[in-house]
PDB file of C-alpha atoms and ligand atoms in Angstrom:
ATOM      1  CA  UNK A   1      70.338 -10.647-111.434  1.00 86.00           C
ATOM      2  CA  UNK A   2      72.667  -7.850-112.301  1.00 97.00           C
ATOM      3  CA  UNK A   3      70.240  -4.474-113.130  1.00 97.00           C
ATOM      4  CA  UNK A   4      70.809  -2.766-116.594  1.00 98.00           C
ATOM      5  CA  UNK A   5      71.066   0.067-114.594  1.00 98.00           C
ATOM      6  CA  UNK A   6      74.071  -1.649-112.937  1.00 98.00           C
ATOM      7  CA  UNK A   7      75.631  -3.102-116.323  1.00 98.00           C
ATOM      8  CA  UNK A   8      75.041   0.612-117.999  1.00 98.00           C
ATOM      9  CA  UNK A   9      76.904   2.289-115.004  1.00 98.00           C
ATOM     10  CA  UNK A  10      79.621  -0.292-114.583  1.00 98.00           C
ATOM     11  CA  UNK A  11      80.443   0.342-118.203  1.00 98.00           C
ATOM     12  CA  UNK A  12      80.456   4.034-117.814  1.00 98.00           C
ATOM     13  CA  UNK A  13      82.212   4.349-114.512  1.00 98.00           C
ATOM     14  CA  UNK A  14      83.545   1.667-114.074  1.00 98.00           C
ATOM     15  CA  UNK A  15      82.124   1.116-110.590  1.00 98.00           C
ATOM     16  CA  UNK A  16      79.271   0.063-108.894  1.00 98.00           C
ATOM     17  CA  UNK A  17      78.172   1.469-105.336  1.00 98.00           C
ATOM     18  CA  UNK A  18      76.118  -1.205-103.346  1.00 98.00           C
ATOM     19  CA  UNK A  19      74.068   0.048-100.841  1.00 98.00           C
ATOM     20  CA  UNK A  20      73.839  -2.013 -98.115  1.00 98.00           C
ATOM     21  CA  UNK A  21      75.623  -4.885 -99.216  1.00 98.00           C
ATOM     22  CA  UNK A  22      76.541  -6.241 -96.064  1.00 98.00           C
ATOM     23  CA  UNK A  23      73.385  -6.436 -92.793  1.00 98.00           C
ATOM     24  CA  UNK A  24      74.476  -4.387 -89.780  1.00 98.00           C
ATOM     25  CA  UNK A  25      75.003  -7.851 -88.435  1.00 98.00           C
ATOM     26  CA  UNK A  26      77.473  -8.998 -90.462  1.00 98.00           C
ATOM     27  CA  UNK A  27      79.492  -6.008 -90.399  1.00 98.00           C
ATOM     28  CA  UNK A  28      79.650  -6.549 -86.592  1.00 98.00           C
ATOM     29  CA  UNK A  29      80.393  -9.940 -86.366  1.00 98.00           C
ATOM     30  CA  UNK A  30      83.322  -9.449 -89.506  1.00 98.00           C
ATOM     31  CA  UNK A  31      84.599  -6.498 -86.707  1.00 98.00           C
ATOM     32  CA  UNK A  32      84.040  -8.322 -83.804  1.00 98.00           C
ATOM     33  CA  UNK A  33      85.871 -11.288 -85.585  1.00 98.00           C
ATOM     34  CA  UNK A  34      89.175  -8.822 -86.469  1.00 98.00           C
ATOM     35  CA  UNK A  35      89.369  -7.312 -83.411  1.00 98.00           C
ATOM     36  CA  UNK A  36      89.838 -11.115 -82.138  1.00 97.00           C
ATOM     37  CA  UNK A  37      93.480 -10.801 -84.341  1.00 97.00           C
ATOM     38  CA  UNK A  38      96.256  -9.654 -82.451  1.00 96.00           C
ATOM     39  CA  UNK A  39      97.539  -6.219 -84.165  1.00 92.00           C
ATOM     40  CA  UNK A  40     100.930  -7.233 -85.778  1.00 95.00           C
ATOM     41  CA  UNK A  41     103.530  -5.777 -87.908  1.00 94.00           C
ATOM     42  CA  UNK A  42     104.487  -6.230 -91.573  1.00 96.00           C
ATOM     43  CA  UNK A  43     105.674 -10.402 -91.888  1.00 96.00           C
ATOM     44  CA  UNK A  44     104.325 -11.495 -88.480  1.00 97.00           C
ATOM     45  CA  UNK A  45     101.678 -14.511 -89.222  1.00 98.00           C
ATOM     46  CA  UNK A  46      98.236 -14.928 -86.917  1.00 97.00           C
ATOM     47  CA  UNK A  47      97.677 -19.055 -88.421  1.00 97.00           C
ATOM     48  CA  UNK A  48      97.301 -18.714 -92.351  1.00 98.00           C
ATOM     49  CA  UNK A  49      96.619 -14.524 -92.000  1.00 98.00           C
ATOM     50  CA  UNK A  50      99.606 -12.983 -93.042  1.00 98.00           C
ATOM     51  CA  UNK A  51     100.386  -9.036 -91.811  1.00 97.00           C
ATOM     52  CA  UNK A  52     101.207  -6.850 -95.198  1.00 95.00           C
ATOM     53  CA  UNK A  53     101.878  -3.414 -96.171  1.00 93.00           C
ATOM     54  CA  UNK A  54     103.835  -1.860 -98.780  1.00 87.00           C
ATOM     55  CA  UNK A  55     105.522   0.920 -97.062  1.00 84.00           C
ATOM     56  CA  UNK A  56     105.253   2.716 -94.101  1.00 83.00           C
ATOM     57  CA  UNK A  57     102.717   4.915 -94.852  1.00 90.00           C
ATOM     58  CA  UNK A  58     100.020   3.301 -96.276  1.00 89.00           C
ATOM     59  CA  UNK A  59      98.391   1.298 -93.670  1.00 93.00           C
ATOM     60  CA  UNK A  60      97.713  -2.609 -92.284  1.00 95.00           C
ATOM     61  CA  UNK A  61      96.843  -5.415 -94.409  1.00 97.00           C
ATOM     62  CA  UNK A  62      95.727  -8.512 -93.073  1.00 98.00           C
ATOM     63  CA  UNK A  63      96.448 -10.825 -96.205  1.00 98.00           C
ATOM     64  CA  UNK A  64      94.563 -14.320 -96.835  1.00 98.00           C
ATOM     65  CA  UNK A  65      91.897 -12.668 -94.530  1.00 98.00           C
ATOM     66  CA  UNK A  66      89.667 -15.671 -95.687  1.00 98.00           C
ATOM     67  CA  UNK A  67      91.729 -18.046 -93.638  1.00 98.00           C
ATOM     68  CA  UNK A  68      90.163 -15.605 -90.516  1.00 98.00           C
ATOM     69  CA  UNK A  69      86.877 -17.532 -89.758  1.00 97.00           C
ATOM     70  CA  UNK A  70      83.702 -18.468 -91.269  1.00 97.00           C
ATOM     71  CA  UNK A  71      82.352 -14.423 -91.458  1.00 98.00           C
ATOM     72  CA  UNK A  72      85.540 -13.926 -93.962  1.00 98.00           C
ATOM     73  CA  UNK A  73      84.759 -17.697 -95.741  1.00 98.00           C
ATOM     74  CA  UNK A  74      80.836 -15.850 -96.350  1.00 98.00           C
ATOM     75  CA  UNK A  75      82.058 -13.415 -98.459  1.00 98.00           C
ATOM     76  CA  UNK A  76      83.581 -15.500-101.362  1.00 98.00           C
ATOM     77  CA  UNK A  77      80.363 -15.891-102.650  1.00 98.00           C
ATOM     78  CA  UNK A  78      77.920 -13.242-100.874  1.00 98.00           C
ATOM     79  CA  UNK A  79      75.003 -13.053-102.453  1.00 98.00           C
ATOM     80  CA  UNK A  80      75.098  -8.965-102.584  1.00 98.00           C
ATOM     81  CA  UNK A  81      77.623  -8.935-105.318  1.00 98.00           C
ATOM     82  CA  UNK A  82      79.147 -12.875-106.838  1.00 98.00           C
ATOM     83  CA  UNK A  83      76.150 -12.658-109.541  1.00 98.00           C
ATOM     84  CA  UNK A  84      78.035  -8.804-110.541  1.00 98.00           C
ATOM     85  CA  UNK A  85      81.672 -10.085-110.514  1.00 98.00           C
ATOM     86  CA  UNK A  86      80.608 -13.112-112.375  1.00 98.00           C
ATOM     87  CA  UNK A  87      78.956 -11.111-114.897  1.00 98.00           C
ATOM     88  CA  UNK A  88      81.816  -8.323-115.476  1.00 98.00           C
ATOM     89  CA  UNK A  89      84.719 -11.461-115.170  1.00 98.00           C
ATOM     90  CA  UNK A  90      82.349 -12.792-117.527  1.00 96.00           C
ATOM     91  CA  UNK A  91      83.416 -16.536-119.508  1.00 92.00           C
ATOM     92  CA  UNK A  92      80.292 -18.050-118.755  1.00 92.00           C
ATOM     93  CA  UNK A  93      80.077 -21.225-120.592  1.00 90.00           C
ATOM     94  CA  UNK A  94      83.195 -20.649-122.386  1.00 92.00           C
ATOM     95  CA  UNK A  95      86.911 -22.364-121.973  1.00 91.00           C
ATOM     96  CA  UNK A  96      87.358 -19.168-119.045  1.00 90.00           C
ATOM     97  CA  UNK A  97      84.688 -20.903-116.819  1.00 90.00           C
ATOM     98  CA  UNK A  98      86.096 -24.979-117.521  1.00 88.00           C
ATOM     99  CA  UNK A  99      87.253 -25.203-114.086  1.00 89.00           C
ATOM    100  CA  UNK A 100      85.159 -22.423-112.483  1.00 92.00           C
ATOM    101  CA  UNK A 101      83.832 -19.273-112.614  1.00 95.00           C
ATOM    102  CA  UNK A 102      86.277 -17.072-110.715  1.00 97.00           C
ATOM    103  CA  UNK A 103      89.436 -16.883-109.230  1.00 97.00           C
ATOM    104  CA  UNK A 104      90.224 -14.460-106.003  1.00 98.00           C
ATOM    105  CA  UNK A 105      94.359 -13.740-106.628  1.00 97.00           C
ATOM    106  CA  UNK A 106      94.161 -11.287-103.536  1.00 98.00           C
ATOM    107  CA  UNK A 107      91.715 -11.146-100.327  1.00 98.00           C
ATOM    108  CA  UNK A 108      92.901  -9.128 -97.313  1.00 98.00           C
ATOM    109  CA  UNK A 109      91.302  -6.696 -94.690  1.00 98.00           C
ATOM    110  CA  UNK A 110      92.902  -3.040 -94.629  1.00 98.00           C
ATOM    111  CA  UNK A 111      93.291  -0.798 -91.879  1.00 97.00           C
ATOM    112  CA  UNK A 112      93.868   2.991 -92.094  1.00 97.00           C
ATOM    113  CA  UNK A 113      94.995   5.075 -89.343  1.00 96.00           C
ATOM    114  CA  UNK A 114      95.941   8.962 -89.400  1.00 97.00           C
ATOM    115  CA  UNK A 115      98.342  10.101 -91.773  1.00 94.00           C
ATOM    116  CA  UNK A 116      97.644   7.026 -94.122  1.00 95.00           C
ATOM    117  CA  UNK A 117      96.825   6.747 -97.392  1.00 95.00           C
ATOM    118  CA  UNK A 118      97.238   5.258-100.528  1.00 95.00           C
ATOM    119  CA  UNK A 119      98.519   6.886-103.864  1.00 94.00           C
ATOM    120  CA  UNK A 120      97.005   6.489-107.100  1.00 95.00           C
ATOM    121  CA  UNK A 121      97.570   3.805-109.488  1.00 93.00           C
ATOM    122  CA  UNK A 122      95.975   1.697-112.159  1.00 94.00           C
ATOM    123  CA  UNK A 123      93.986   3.614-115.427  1.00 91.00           C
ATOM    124  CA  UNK A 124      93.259   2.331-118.737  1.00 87.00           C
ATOM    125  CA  UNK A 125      96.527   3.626-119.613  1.00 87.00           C
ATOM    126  CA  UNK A 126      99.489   1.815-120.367  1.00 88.00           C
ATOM    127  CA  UNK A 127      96.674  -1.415-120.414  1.00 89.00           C
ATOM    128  CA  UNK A 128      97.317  -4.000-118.572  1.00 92.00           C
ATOM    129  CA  UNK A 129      96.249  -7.872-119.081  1.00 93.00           C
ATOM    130  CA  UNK A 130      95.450  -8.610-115.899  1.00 93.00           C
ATOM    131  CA  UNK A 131      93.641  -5.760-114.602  1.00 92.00           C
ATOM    132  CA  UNK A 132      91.812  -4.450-118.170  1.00 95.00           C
ATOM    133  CA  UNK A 133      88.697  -3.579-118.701  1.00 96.00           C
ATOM    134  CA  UNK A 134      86.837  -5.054-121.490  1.00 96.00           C
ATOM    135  CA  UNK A 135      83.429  -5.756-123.267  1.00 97.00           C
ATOM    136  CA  UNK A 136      84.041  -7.802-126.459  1.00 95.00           C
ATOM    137  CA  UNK A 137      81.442 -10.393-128.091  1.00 93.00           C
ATOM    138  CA  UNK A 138      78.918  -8.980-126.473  1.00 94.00           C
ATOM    139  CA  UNK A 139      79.772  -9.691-123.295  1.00 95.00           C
ATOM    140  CA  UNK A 140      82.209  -7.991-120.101  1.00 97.00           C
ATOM    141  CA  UNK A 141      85.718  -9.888-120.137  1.00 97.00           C
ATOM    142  CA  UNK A 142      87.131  -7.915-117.016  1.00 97.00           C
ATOM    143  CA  UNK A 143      90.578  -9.490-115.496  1.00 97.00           C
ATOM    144  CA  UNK A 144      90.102  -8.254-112.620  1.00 97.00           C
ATOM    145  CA  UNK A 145      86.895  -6.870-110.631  1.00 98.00           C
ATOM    146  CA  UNK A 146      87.318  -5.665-106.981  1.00 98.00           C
ATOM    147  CA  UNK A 147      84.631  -5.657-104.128  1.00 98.00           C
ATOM    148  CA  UNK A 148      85.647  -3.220-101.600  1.00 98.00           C
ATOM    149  CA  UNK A 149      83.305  -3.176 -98.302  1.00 98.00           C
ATOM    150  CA  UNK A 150      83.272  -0.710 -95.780  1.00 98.00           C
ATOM    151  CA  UNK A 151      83.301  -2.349 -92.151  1.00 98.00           C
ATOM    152  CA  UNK A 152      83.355   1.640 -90.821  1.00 98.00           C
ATOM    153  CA  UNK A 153      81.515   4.703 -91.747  1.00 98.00           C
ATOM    154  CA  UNK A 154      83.819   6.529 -94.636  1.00 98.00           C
ATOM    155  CA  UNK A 155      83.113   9.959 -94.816  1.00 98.00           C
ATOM    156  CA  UNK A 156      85.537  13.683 -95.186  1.00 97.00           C
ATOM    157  CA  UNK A 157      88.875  12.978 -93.460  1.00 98.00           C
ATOM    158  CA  UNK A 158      88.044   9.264 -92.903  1.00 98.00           C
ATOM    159  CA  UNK A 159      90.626   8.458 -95.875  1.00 97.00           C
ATOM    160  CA  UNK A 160      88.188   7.034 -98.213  1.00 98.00           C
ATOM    161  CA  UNK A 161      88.643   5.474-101.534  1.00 98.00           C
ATOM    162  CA  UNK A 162      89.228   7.765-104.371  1.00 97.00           C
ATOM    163  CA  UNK A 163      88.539   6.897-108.118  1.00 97.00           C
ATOM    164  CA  UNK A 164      88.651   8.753-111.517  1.00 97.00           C
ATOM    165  CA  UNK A 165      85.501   7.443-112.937  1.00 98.00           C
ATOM    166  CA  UNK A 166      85.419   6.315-116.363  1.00 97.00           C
ATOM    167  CA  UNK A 167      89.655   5.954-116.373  1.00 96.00           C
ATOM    168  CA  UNK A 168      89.075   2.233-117.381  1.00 96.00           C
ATOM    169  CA  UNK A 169      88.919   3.419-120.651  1.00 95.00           C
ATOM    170  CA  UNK A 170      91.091   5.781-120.729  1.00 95.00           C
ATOM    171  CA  UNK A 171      93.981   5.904-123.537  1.00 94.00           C
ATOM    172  CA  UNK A 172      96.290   8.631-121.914  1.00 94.00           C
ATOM    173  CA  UNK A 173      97.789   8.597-118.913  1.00 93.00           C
ATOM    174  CA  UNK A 174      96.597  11.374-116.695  1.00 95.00           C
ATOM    175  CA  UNK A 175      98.895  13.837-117.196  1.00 95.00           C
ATOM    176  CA  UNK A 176      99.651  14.905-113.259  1.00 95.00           C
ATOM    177  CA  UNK A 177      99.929  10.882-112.558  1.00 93.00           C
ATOM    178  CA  UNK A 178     103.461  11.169-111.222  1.00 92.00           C
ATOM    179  CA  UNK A 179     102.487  14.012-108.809  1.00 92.00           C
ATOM    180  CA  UNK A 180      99.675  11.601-107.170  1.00 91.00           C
ATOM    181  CA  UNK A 181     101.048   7.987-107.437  1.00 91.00           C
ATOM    182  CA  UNK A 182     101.530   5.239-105.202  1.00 87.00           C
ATOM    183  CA  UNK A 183     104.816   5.161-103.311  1.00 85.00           C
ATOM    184  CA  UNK A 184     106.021   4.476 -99.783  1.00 77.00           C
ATOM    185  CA  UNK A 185     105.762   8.087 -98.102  1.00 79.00           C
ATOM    186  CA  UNK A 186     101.503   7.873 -97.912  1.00 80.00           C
ATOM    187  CA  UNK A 187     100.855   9.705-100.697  1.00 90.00           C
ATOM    188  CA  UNK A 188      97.271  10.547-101.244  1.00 93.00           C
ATOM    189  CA  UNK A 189      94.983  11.209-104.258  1.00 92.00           C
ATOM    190  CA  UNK A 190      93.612  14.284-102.983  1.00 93.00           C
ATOM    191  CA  UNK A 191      93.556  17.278-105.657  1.00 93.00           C
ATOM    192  CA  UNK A 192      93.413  15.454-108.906  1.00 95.00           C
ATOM    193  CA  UNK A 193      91.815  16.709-111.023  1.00 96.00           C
ATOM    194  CA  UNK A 194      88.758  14.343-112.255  1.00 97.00           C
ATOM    195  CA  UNK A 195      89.118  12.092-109.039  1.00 97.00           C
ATOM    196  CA  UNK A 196      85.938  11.579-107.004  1.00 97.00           C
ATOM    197  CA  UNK A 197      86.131  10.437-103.316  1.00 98.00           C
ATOM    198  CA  UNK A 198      83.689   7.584-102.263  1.00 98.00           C
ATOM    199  CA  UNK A 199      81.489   8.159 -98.958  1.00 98.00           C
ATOM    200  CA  UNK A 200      80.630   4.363 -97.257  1.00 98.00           C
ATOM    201  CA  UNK A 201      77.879   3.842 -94.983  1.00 98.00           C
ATOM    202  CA  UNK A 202      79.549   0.439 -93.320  1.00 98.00           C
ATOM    203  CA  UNK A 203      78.372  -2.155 -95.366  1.00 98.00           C
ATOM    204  CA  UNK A 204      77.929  -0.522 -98.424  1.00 98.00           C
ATOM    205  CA  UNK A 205      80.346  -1.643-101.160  1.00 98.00           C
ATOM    206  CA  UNK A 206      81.790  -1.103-104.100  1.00 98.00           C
ATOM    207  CA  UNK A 207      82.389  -3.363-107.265  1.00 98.00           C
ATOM    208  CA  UNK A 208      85.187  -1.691-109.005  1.00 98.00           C
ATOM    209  CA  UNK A 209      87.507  -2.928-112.234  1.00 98.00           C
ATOM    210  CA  UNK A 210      90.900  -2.832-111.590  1.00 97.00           C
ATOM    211  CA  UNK A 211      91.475  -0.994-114.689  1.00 96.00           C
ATOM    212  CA  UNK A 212      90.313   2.111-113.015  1.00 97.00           C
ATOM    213  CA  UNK A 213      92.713   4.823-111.517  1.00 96.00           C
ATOM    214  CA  UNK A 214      92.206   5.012-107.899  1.00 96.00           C
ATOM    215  CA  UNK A 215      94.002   5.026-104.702  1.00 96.00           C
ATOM    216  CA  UNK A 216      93.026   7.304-101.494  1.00 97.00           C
ATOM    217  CA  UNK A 217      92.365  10.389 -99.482  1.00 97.00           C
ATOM    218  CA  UNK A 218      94.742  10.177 -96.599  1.00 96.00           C
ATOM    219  CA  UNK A 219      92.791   9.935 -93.442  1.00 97.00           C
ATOM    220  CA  UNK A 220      93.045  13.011 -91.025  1.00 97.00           C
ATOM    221  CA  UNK A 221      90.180  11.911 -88.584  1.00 98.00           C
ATOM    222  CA  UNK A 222      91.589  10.144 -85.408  1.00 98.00           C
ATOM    223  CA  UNK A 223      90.455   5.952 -85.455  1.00 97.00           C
ATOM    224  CA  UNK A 224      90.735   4.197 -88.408  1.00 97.00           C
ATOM    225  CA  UNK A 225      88.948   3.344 -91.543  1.00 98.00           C
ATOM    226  CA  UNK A 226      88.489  -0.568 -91.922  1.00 98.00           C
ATOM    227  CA  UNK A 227      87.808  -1.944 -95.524  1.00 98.00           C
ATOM    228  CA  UNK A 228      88.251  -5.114 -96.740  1.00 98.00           C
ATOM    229  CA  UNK A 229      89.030  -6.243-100.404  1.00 98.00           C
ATOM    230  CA  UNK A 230      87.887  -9.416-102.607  1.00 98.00           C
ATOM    231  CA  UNK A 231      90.266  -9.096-105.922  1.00 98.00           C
ATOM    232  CA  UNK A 232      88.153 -11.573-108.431  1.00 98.00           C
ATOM    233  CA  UNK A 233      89.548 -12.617-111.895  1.00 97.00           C
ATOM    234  CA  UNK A 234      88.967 -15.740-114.485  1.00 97.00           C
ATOM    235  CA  UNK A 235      89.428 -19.035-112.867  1.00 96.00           C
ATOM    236  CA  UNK A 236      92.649 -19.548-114.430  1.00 94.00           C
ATOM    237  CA  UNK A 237      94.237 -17.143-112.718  1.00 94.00           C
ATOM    238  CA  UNK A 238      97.137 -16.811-110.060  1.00 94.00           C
ATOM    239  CA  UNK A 239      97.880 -15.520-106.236  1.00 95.00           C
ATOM    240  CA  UNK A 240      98.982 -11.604-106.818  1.00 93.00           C
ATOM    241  CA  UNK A 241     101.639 -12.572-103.878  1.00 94.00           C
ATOM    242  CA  UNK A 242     101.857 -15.929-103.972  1.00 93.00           C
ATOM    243  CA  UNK A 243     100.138 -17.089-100.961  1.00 96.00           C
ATOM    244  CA  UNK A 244      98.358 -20.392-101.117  1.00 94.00           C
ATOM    245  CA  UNK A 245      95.228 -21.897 -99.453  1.00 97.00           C
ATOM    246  CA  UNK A 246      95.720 -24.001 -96.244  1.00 96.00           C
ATOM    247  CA  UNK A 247      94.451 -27.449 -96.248  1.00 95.00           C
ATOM    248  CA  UNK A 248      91.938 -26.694 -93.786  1.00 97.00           C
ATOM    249  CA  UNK A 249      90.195 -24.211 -95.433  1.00 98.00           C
ATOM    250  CA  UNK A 250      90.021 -26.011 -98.698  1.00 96.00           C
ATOM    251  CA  UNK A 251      88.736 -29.075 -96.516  1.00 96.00           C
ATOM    252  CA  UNK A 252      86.099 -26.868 -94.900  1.00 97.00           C
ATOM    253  CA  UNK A 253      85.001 -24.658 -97.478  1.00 98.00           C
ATOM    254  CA  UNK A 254      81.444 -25.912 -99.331  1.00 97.00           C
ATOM    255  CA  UNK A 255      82.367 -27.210-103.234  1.00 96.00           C
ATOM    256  CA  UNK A 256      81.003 -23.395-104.940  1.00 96.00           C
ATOM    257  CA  UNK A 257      83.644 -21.905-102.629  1.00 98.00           C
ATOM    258  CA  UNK A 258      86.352 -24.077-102.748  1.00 97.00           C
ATOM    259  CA  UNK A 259      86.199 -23.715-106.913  1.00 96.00           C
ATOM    260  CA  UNK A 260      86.889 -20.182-106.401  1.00 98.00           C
ATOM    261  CA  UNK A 261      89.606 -20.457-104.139  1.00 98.00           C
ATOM    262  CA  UNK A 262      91.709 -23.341-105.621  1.00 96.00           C
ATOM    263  CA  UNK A 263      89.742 -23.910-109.158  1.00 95.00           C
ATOM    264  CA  UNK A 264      92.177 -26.426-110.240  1.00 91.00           C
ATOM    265  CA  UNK A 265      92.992 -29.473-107.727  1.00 85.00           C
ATOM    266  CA  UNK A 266      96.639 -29.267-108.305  1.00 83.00           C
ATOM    267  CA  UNK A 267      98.467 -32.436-109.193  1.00 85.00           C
ATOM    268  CA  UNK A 268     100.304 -34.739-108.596  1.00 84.00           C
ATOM    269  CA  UNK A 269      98.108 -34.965-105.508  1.00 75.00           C
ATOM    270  CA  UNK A 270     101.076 -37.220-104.051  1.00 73.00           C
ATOM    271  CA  UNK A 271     104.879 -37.078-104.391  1.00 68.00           C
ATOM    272  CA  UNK A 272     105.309 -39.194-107.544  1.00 70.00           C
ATOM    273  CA  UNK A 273     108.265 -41.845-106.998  1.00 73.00           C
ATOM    274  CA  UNK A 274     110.144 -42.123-110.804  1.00 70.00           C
ATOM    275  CA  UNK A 275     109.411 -45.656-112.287  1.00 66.00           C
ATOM    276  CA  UNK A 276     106.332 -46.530-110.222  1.00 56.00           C
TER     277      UNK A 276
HETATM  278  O1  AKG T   1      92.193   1.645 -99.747  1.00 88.60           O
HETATM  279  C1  AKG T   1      91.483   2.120-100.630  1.00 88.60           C
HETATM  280  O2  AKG T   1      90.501   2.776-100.382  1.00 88.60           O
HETATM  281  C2  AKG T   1      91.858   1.890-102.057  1.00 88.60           C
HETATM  282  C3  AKG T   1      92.045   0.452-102.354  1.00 88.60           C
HETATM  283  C4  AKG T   1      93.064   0.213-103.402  1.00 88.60           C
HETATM  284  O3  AKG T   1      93.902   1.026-103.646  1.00 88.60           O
HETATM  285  C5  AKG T   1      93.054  -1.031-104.146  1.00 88.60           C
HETATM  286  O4  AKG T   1      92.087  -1.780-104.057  1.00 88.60           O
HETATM  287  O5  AKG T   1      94.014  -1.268-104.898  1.00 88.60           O
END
């Protein structure tokens, strides 16, 4: 299912851009379906959604977005890309896949307004377990592989993702990194050299390893850029911020989804009582 065109360039880049991922459809019912959310600030809770950001600077995230409705429960295992993440997580029929295929350790819808951005971080250097890239065995073992779907147009000023292809492999870190990273004053990725910035049609999408260096332009256009993120790694894995699953989704969600939500039904299933 995934092309070799796909495997070659995910190995080079490491990125994929989908083209149309997402129908014009869905992207307006996942819109229509955020705009339902109240707007709130960092720590306020809308049910199990949970209102994030890591400084002031770098925009709205709307964490445990898959607690936001049926359009965000579709996108777990969308068609457009779970064959791509399963086959860069990799593990098939190995100890990595004995309680699932996949495990999402961060879901969350991001909003960018003007003056935000987000700095770089991430690169093949100093590696990483749970974010490397790597092909061993002949196949991809990837801990972590990130869809990223536009829900807006993302073009020059829009404050659009920004990558430094091929830095998954990378043994050096880049040597202006310090200039360019991540920190709580919005800074953006702009000027780098070797970083590319990635133009979205909304619903396009891209299928990115962690592993690579990238961050954002910072937006300059008035409105704001809407994204939202999937993080996928081996079912084994943990919550990034240590949110959990409500009961109702798990109860709602059909069995493939579930196992990629919660792999492992976590016991006891009842408070134990010593002796009994
Ligand atoms: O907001 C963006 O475009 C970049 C996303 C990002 O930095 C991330 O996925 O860690």
């Amino acid at each position: 299912m995934v092309s070799d065109l796909d495997t070659y360039l995910f190995d080079l880049r490491g990125y994929v851009l989908l083209k149309g991922a997402l129908s014009a459809d869905e992207v307006s019912t996942l819109n229509a379906t955020l705009d339902e959310i109240p707007r709130m600030e960092p720590g306020q809770w809308y049910g199990h959604v949970h209102a994030h950001s890591y400084g002031t600077k770098d925009g709205l995230n709307l964490q445990q977005i898959y607690e936001g409705g049926e359009p965000f429960e579709a996108l777990i295992d969308h068609p457009s890309w779970i064959d791509h993440v399963k086959h860069f997580v990799g593990g098939e029929g190995s100890f990595d896949y004995h309680h699932g295929p996949l495990f999402i350790d961060e879901n969350f819808a991001h909003f960018r307004q003007p003056g935000e951005a987000i700095g770089l971080h991430s690169g093949g250097y100093p590696p990483i377990h749970r974010n490397q890239f790597r092909y061993h065995g002949g196949r991809f073992m990837c801990g972590q592989v990130n869809v990223l779907m536009a829900l807006t147009d993302i073009s020059t000023g829009d404050g659009g993702t920004m990558i430094i292809p091929g830095s998954h492999k990378s043994n050096f870190s880049h040597p202006h990194f310090d200039q360019y990273r991540m920190n709580s004053e919005g800074a953006s990725v702009e000027g780098i050299e070797g970083a590319i910035e990635m133009h979205m049609e909304k619903g396009d999408a891209i299928i990115f390893v962690d592993g690579l260096s990238h961050g954002s332009a910072k937006r300059t256009n008035p409105g704001e850029r809407r994204v939202i993120i999937y993080r996928y790694g081996p079912s084994w894995g943990n919550f990034r911020h240590g949110y959990q699953p409500s009961q109702e989704l798990l109860a709602r969600l059909k069995p493939e989804r579930r196992k990629i939500v919660q792999p492992l039904e976590l016991l006891p299933r009842e408070p134990q009582v010593e002796g009994r």
